[in-house]
Amino acid sequence: MRYLSRIIGFFSKPQAVYILISISLIFFLSKNLLPEGLYISGHDSGLALDSKLFLETRLYAWDERINFGEDNSLLFGSLTIHAFDYLSSLIAGVPFAGNQINIFFWLSLIFLAGFTFAYQLKQKLGRNFVYIFPYFILINFYIFQSIFILERAKYSLVSAALFFLAIIVSVIDKKLSIQFGAILSALLFSILNGGSWLGLPLYGGVLVILFVMSVFIFLDDLRNKKFELSLRFFSTIVFTGLIFILINSYSLFPYLRTFLKTDYKILQNTTTIDSNKAWLDYISQGSSFLNIFRMQGVPDWYETKFTPAPMHPFSDFYLRNPYLVVLSFLIPIGAFASLLCVRNSSQKKVIAVSSVIALISMIFMAASRSPWGFIYEFLYNNVPGFLIFRSSFYKFGYAFIIASSLMLAFTLSCLTTGISSQKVFLKYKNQINAILIIAIILSWLVYHQKLFNNEIFNWRENFSTEVSIPQYVRDYSEYVKNENINDGRVLLLPKLHNVWLSDGYDWGYWSLSTIHYSLTGQTVLSNSSGLNKQEREWVDLLYAAVSAGDAQRTESLAQRLGVTRFLLKMDALTGEGWSGGENPDLTRKKIESFNFLQQEKQFDKWILYKIKSSQTPLFSTENNLIELTQARITDVSPFLIKNRAVLKDEAVDEKIDNFIRARIDTLNCQSCVIEDAIQPHEFIWSRLLPNSVLFPLKLSLENRALQKISDPYIKRTFFYNLLLKRSAEVSSMFLYKTHDAYIIGSLKMIRDSINQVLSLSRQTSSPDNFSDAKELLDYVEKIKELLVSNVSLERSSQMSSILRDEISRTIWSIDQLKNYYAPVLDNMEQWSSEKVFEVDVKSLPYQLYLDKTSLSRRMDRTEILPEIIINDESIPFNEITSDRVDNWISLPSNNLKLGKNKLILKFGAPQNILKISENIEIKTPEGERKCVRGSLAFTPQGDTLLLKVKTSGSALKFFPKSIGKDELSEFLDWNTLITINDDYKDEYFVYHYPLPLADSNFYICGEKNHYPVFQEFIIQEIFKPKVIGLAKTAQEAVDNNKISYQRINPTKFKVNNNDSHNPYILVMNQRHSPSWRLKNSNGSKLNNPSFPIDLYATAWIIDPSQGKDFIVEYQPQSYFHFGLLTSVGAIIGLGVYAFIILRKKR
Amino acid sequence: MIKILINLEQKLLRISKKNRFKIYVFILLSLLMFLSPYVPYANVFIDSQMAVLTSLLLFLFLFRISIKGIFLVVCVLLIISSIFLLLDQFDRAENLGNYIFNILLLQTILFILKPYGKTKS
């Protein structure tokens, strides 16, 4: 009570009442937003459904629960936020982190931080300011936009920034010592730390505030020729930084290794704005200055630049309501009116700093948008690490909100003080003041009324993060906890949506990570977003086996991937809805037919199945390996059933050769590249043309760059790019009708570059090199097109004969260059029926296999088998007598020699797979059209179709349309339409058309209202046969090892192999990371390097002399322990230091 | 009414006479700025928005416009942009918003540069 009365005594009575009422209002708001029985969950909020368990997982550097395990060392910093989650769930009496108490805590914290900051400025900005500012900082669109996921990381930094500013003001005003200020600030940022190192970009706002304050304080001191304030300010910042590092050692030490090994390189690698253009366009689509001024511009509000997102719960209300639009303009007027309200120098300093912070943070919030976007672009393109601020609106936004709220609150504070100080009201000054403040706060709340409705949790139609957790989900969680199920992985069924990879349920939960991440301590496997490429291939294979009802393959893959249980969820979203996965009913039918499974328990809509004969899945041994030459699993999986695979480039241990029994070469179809559409490199518009006085400078820069290149391949690419540059200049000069002399000069330079490319091609590439020939086409076809169009236009009659000759000469040079690749380019048609492979045989016997499913088919859907030509000799081949491995058929391989061989698969001429069925009349945006409708004879291979059309005097329109109810009614969207001009009578119109949906119909329409007429309309399949070579290198060895293991914690295991007599491979079925270390039983480190096995798991080669007992440990965990000791030591030391300071003061 | 107009005209004349050199300098420099986007090499550095910004800067410094004056201009522009928004002329409103930002930037710079005690409006 004594402390309470001391705290209350610290504030005046009205302030204490104000705080009590405001906190009560926030409490009722929290209750209103989150009624009893509803909790915030999903949408990657990190709000755990079992907050205690989730907090425990944050104590380990490895999270084994997600698929094949994931590094967690980056996330130690989130311990504080998840500790708040757990505490709130304890108080609320529920296991869920997204409870009322949690929402109340964070909103109150922001409010109190705002109040503390305002209270420190009371002397400068007036008494009324203290009451108004906290409401502005709490109730605004920036804060409430993310309340649907209770974004604690952001809220923590907003609060920390406000508390920190309050401390800095106190230090500058000498109310607080530098040391004490630094200790408080560092503690503050350590507790309210933005989540983890992942939250580092959220410090963007703090950086802007500090930068502006530093400049102001320094310049002010420079003017006064006293540097006391600067010294105080910078000392506080430096000490805060140092103490912050000490206190955060527990999260910094484990992450440092990851940072130095990978993240540092990523940060060093400055990227260009173009690589993230799509994201930046999205994030800044609403962040125009006009919107930011009005405290709007949140990216989620907009569907396009000016259209409100239809699924947003309230953006339409604020963007379309004319009264609210007009009212919103009072915010910038009020904020910048503060510049007129200042009455003394201290007010002026605060308002000037705030105004600059507001304007600078606006520049960053608007990101790459004009007119100030060049600053952001420059920093993005040139400053290493700046790319972490790619979601700039959110990262810098709170600096603007703080500054703008301060200015607005100050203006209103001046206004209210002015009104209440009028002689008329002098008698009731305090009452008038109170009434005006209440009126302002009420008006602010009424304006933001839409934020107080629990609709703000709806982030999409029928989707909300405010959910009622079904009892069966809780029952399942309890069952897993009570039965202590942690032997092996649980495969989640049905399969998640292939593109969204999201876990969604018909009761409203939706997230990109599976629900189990926040629900149980169990390891689950699904096709969720955390998988890497190879892991995904394995998981997809397992799902495909389930889907096909192949029990044997499902069991074998499940055992291999460490799966011991299947969990079928009948409440999962299905393909009928948005982001829905596979149908659970169909999946149920399949798995209930599997004899190797038995139902373990049913939890209403969740059914748990167990594999009857499950083994210890996490550790095993291996003696026989298959070497792969390409990091692809799916294609060669039938060959990997018995043995594990290794990619030799990744196996750092030389002893690996002793375990390799076979090698699989994935052969590339070299000629197939020619069938792809030519992808012309675009001309880049050039500002400096040859007629500019600065042009020689451009040439000299190019020469300097050229001199630095020694590699002939890179040199050739450089000359190709020079060709493009010069051609772009020529194109511009044609357009601007520049003097012929300049164009001729450029054409000569183009020919020089062509000659250089030709001579370099002779050095580096053979004439039958398909990929180099394709590269040539990609570069020169557009240049040739430009020159041909100019020489054949009317303008050619007006151009000088010298220029015409020069153009012709350049076209001839291009043809000469193409001639070098004549064996490939002379008859390009043939490569659609002849597929060329290079087979590099390193050891014999060597067997070729052809994937039958990758072949083209006849109209009766039977595969077309090729004629086999090896080293120019045709080899007889009979499919019936050839061996098979699943869908792979063996090809005659006896003629293969050691070294390089040429394999040609010769198919018949490609056929037209379009079947035209009927004439039809349709309604289009251009009126009634008469068309013919057809479909494909079968679903073709690949992702592109080849269109070859000969017209018959009139133009055609062509487009596919997915078969469905609205196939005929909706022809408004003609995105997929192409027009074929009428001038393709004698030659083919050739077009690579992206393969539409499998169930599409194809429409060919006449341009006017008559049925289309054409000579030929051909659609050909573009297919790439898959061929592999299998070389058996050694006899398989018998594996006699018997292994047992004990799990200490997710980062430490004890392994025993009593039967080892020969070297063997120890396999740990967790994602490979070099940080997994092997130690012997007494804890000393063994130097056996780990390598990925099966392209994802971790393995070591072990010699029996190294012992029988081992410890497998994830190294960052020991760094965490060391860091934790340092942190605890630092906190104790600082506590003692602070205690001494306080005692001395007393 | 006519009297008011006459007074206004005389007032304008007085101001114009008093500031004639400044007006000439402003017109000349502004013309130069507005022509810059069309001049080879100069257009590499100056686009039309930059020309408007520089001319504004010139105007504010040459005629020593008070912070209050600038604020009034901002208010008028904000009102106009609100009208554009209501009329669904989003691009125009946005462009105006960009100019308002630039003016506010100038206002802040002027505010900082003015010595203490002279900011009373």
CSV table of N, CA and C in Angstrom, one decimal, chain A residues 41-43 459 462-468 470 503-511 571 573:
chain,number,residue,atom,x,y,z
A,41,SER,N,-5.7,-16.6,-32.7
A,41,SER,CA,-4.9,-17.7,-33.1
A,41,SER,C,-4.7,-17.8,-34.6
A,42,GLY,N,-3.6,-18.3,-35.0
A,42,GLY,CA,-3.3,-18.5,-36.4
A,42,GLY,C,-2.7,-17.3,-37.1
A,43,HIS,N,-2.7,-17.4,-38.5
A,43,HIS,CA,-2.2,-16.4,-39.3
A,43,HIS,C,-0.7,-16.0,-38.9
A,459,TRP,N,-9.8,-11.2,-41.5
A,459,TRP,CA,-8.8,-10.8,-42.5
A,459,TRP,C,-9.1,-11.2,-43.9
A,462,ASN,N,-15.0,-15.1,-44.3
A,462,ASN,CA,-15.1,-16.4,-43.6
A,462,ASN,C,-13.8,-16.8,-42.8
A,463,PHE,N,-12.8,-15.9,-42.8
A,463,PHE,CA,-11.6,-16.2,-42.0
A,463,PHE,C,-11.4,-15.1,-41.0
A,464,SER,N,-11.1,-15.5,-39.8
A,464,SER,CA,-10.8,-14.6,-38.7
A,464,SER,C,-9.8,-15.2,-37.8
A,465,THR,N,-9.0,-14.4,-37.2
A,465,THR,CA,-8.0,-14.9,-36.2
A,465,THR,C,-8.6,-15.1,-34.9
A,466,GLU,N,-9.9,-14.6,-34.7
A,466,GLU,CA,-10.6,-14.7,-33.5
A,466,GLU,C,-11.4,-16.0,-33.6
A,467,VAL,N,-10.9,-17.1,-32.9
A,467,VAL,CA,-11.6,-18.4,-33.1
A,467,VAL,C,-11.9,-19.0,-31.7
A,468,SER,N,-12.9,-19.9,-31.8
A,468,SER,CA,-13.2,-20.7,-30.6
A,468,SER,C,-12.5,-22.1,-30.9
A,470,PRO,N,-12.0,-25.8,-30.9
A,470,PRO,CA,-12.9,-26.9,-30.6
A,470,PRO,C,-12.3,-27.8,-29.5
A,503,ASP,N,-2.2,-24.3,-43.4
A,503,ASP,CA,-3.0,-25.2,-42.6
A,503,ASP,C,-4.3,-24.5,-42.2
A,504,GLY,N,-5.4,-24.9,-42.7
A,504,GLY,CA,-6.7,-24.2,-42.4
A,504,GLY,C,-7.8,-25.2,-42.1
A,505,TYR,N,-8.7,-24.7,-41.2
A,505,TYR,CA,-9.8,-25.6,-40.7
A,505,TYR,C,-11.2,-24.9,-40.9
A,506,ASP,N,-12.2,-25.7,-41.0
A,506,ASP,CA,-13.5,-25.2,-41.2
A,506,ASP,C,-14.0,-24.4,-40.0
A,507,TRP,N,-13.3,-24.4,-38.8
A,507,TRP,CA,-13.8,-23.6,-37.7
A,507,TRP,C,-13.0,-22.3,-37.6
A,508,GLY,N,-12.3,-21.9,-38.7
A,508,GLY,CA,-11.7,-20.6,-38.8
A,508,GLY,C,-10.2,-20.4,-38.7
A,509,TYR,N,-9.6,-21.4,-38.1
A,509,TYR,CA,-8.1,-21.3,-38.0
A,509,TYR,C,-7.4,-21.4,-39.3
A,510,TRP,N,-6.4,-20.5,-39.6
A,510,TRP,CA,-5.7,-20.6,-40.8
A,510,TRP,C,-4.3,-20.0,-40.5
A,511,SER,N,-3.3,-20.8,-41.0
A,511,SER,CA,-1.9,-20.3,-40.7
A,511,SER,C,-1.0,-20.9,-41.8
A,571,ASP,N,-11.8,-31.9,-40.5
A,571,ASP,CA,-12.2,-30.6,-40.5
A,571,ASP,C,-11.3,-29.7,-41.3
A,573,LEU,N,-9.7,-27.6,-44.4
A,573,LEU,CA,-10.3,-26.9,-45.5
A,573,LEU,C,-10.0,-27.8,-46.8
